[in-house]
Amino acid sequence: MYAIIRTGGRQYRAEVGATLDVEKLPNEGNDTLEISDVLLVGDGENTVIGQPVVEGAKVSATVVEQFRAPKVIVFKYRQRTKFRRMRGHRQYLTRIRIDNITV
């Protein structure tokens, strides 16, 4: 069984036992959370598509850790003008483990 969930403005495919790296959530380590923004639920034969969400569907997950992604380098350069700018950015992420999908 799998579900398409939306958190942090992005959509993720969640399966039981899988770990996902999502945008930073306010929960701490080993906290459980319920995600009710489920867009699609499917198993091998049946698929339920929400309009826009599936009514009564929830995904329960456990927060594994809070961490930061690897650095992304943004380099701006204009030729013949001695213009160079280098910036770096590290995004805050939360790693969650999917425990259960209920419809």
mmCIF file of C-alpha atoms in Angstrom, residues 22-101:
data_model
loop_
_atom_site.group_PDB
_atom_site.id
_atom_site.type_symbol
_atom_site.label_atom_id
_atom_site.label_comp_id
_atom_site.label_asym_id
_atom_site.label_seq_id
_atom_site.Cartn_x
_atom_site.Cartn_y
_atom_site.Cartn_z
ATOM 1 C CA VAL A 22 10.801 16.504 3.988
ATOM 2 C CA GLU A 23 10.915 20.245 4.649
ATOM 3 C CA LYS A 24 11.581 21.121 8.281
ATOM 4 C CA LEU A 25 8.757 20.229 10.656
ATOM 5 C CA PRO A 26 8.419 21.637 14.208
ATOM 6 C CA ASN A 27 8.547 18.158 15.805
ATOM 7 C CA GLU A 28 11.524 16.771 17.735
ATOM 8 C CA GLY A 29 13.156 13.342 17.491
ATOM 9 C CA ASN A 30 10.971 10.266 18.201
ATOM 10 C CA ASP A 31 7.756 12.331 18.030
ATOM 11 C CA THR A 32 4.834 10.813 16.175
ATOM 12 C CA LEU A 33 2.808 12.895 13.755
ATOM 13 C CA GLU A 34 -0.284 12.425 11.631
ATOM 14 C CA ILE A 35 -0.343 13.727 8.062
ATOM 15 C CA SER A 36 -3.911 14.205 6.892
ATOM 16 C CA ASP A 37 -3.040 15.881 3.586
ATOM 17 C CA VAL A 38 -3.274 12.627 1.570
ATOM 18 C CA LEU A 39 -3.834 13.135 -2.158
ATOM 19 C CA LEU A 40 -3.951 9.505 -3.349
ATOM 20 C CA VAL A 41 -4.067 6.059 -1.760
ATOM 21 C CA GLY A 42 -3.374 2.914 -3.731
ATOM 22 C CA ASP A 43 -2.681 -0.741 -3.276
ATOM 23 C CA GLY A 44 -2.115 -3.354 -5.945
ATOM 24 C CA GLU A 45 -5.675 -3.286 -7.332
ATOM 25 C CA ASN A 46 -7.586 -0.244 -6.069
ATOM 26 C CA THR A 47 -6.649 3.423 -6.274
ATOM 27 C CA VAL A 48 -8.521 6.209 -4.505
ATOM 28 C CA ILE A 49 -7.864 9.704 -5.836
ATOM 29 C CA GLY A 50 -8.836 12.658 -3.678
ATOM 30 C CA GLN A 51 -10.473 15.845 -4.856
ATOM 31 C CA PRO A 52 -8.260 17.469 -3.555
ATOM 32 C CA VAL A 53 -7.643 15.113 -0.589
ATOM 33 C CA VAL A 54 -8.884 11.627 0.282
ATOM 34 C CA GLU A 55 -11.507 11.905 3.031
ATOM 35 C CA GLY A 56 -10.563 10.092 6.236
ATOM 36 C CA ALA A 57 -7.114 9.009 5.038
ATOM 37 C CA LYS A 58 -4.175 9.557 7.374
ATOM 38 C CA VAL A 59 -0.509 8.682 7.341
ATOM 39 C CA SER A 60 1.211 8.263 10.701
ATOM 40 C CA ALA A 61 4.948 8.818 10.855
ATOM 41 C CA THR A 62 7.771 9.063 13.382
ATOM 42 C CA VAL A 63 10.417 11.794 13.296
ATOM 43 C CA VAL A 64 13.847 10.184 13.028
ATOM 44 C CA GLU A 65 16.055 13.296 13.027
ATOM 45 C CA GLN A 66 16.404 16.961 12.177
ATOM 46 C CA PHE A 67 19.331 17.729 9.886
ATOM 47 C CA ARG A 68 20.648 19.990 7.154
ATOM 48 C CA ALA A 69 21.073 19.064 3.509
ATOM 49 C CA PRO A 70 24.439 19.281 1.733
ATOM 50 C CA LYS A 71 25.523 22.757 0.700
ATOM 51 C CA VAL A 72 24.324 24.092 -2.648
ATOM 52 C CA ILE A 73 26.749 26.561 -4.228
ATOM 53 C CA VAL A 74 25.292 29.518 -6.145
ATOM 54 C CA PHE A 75 27.969 31.136 -8.314
ATOM 55 C CA LYS A 76 27.225 34.258 -10.357
ATOM 56 C CA TYR A 77 29.704 35.409 -12.977
ATOM 57 C CA ARG A 78 29.714 38.063 -15.674
ATOM 58 C CA GLN A 79 32.532 38.027 -18.131
ATOM 59 C CA ARG A 80 34.874 40.967 -18.702
ATOM 60 C CA THR A 81 33.509 42.945 -15.717
ATOM 61 C CA LYS A 82 35.370 41.401 -12.738
ATOM 62 C CA PHE A 83 32.000 40.385 -11.270
ATOM 63 C CA ARG A 84 31.942 37.193 -9.216
ATOM 64 C CA ARG A 85 29.642 36.256 -6.354
ATOM 65 C CA MET A 86 29.629 32.964 -4.521
ATOM 66 C CA ARG A 87 26.905 32.073 -2.038
ATOM 67 C CA GLY A 88 26.096 28.848 -0.291
ATOM 68 C CA HIS A 89 22.833 27.501 1.115
ATOM 69 C CA ARG A 90 21.984 24.547 3.342
ATOM 70 C CA GLN A 91 18.311 23.628 3.662
ATOM 71 C CA TYR A 92 16.855 22.433 6.984
ATOM 72 C CA LEU A 93 15.186 19.023 6.599
ATOM 73 C CA THR A 94 13.347 16.493 8.746
ATOM 74 C CA ARG A 95 13.734 12.750 8.202
ATOM 75 C CA ILE A 96 10.518 10.822 8.925
ATOM 76 C CA ARG A 97 9.720 7.100 8.925
ATOM 77 C CA ILE A 98 6.264 6.046 7.705
ATOM 78 C CA ASP A 99 4.581 3.765 10.250
ATOM 79 C CA ASN A 100 1.014 3.299 9.048
ATOM 80 C CA ILE A 101 -1.398 4.291 6.256
#
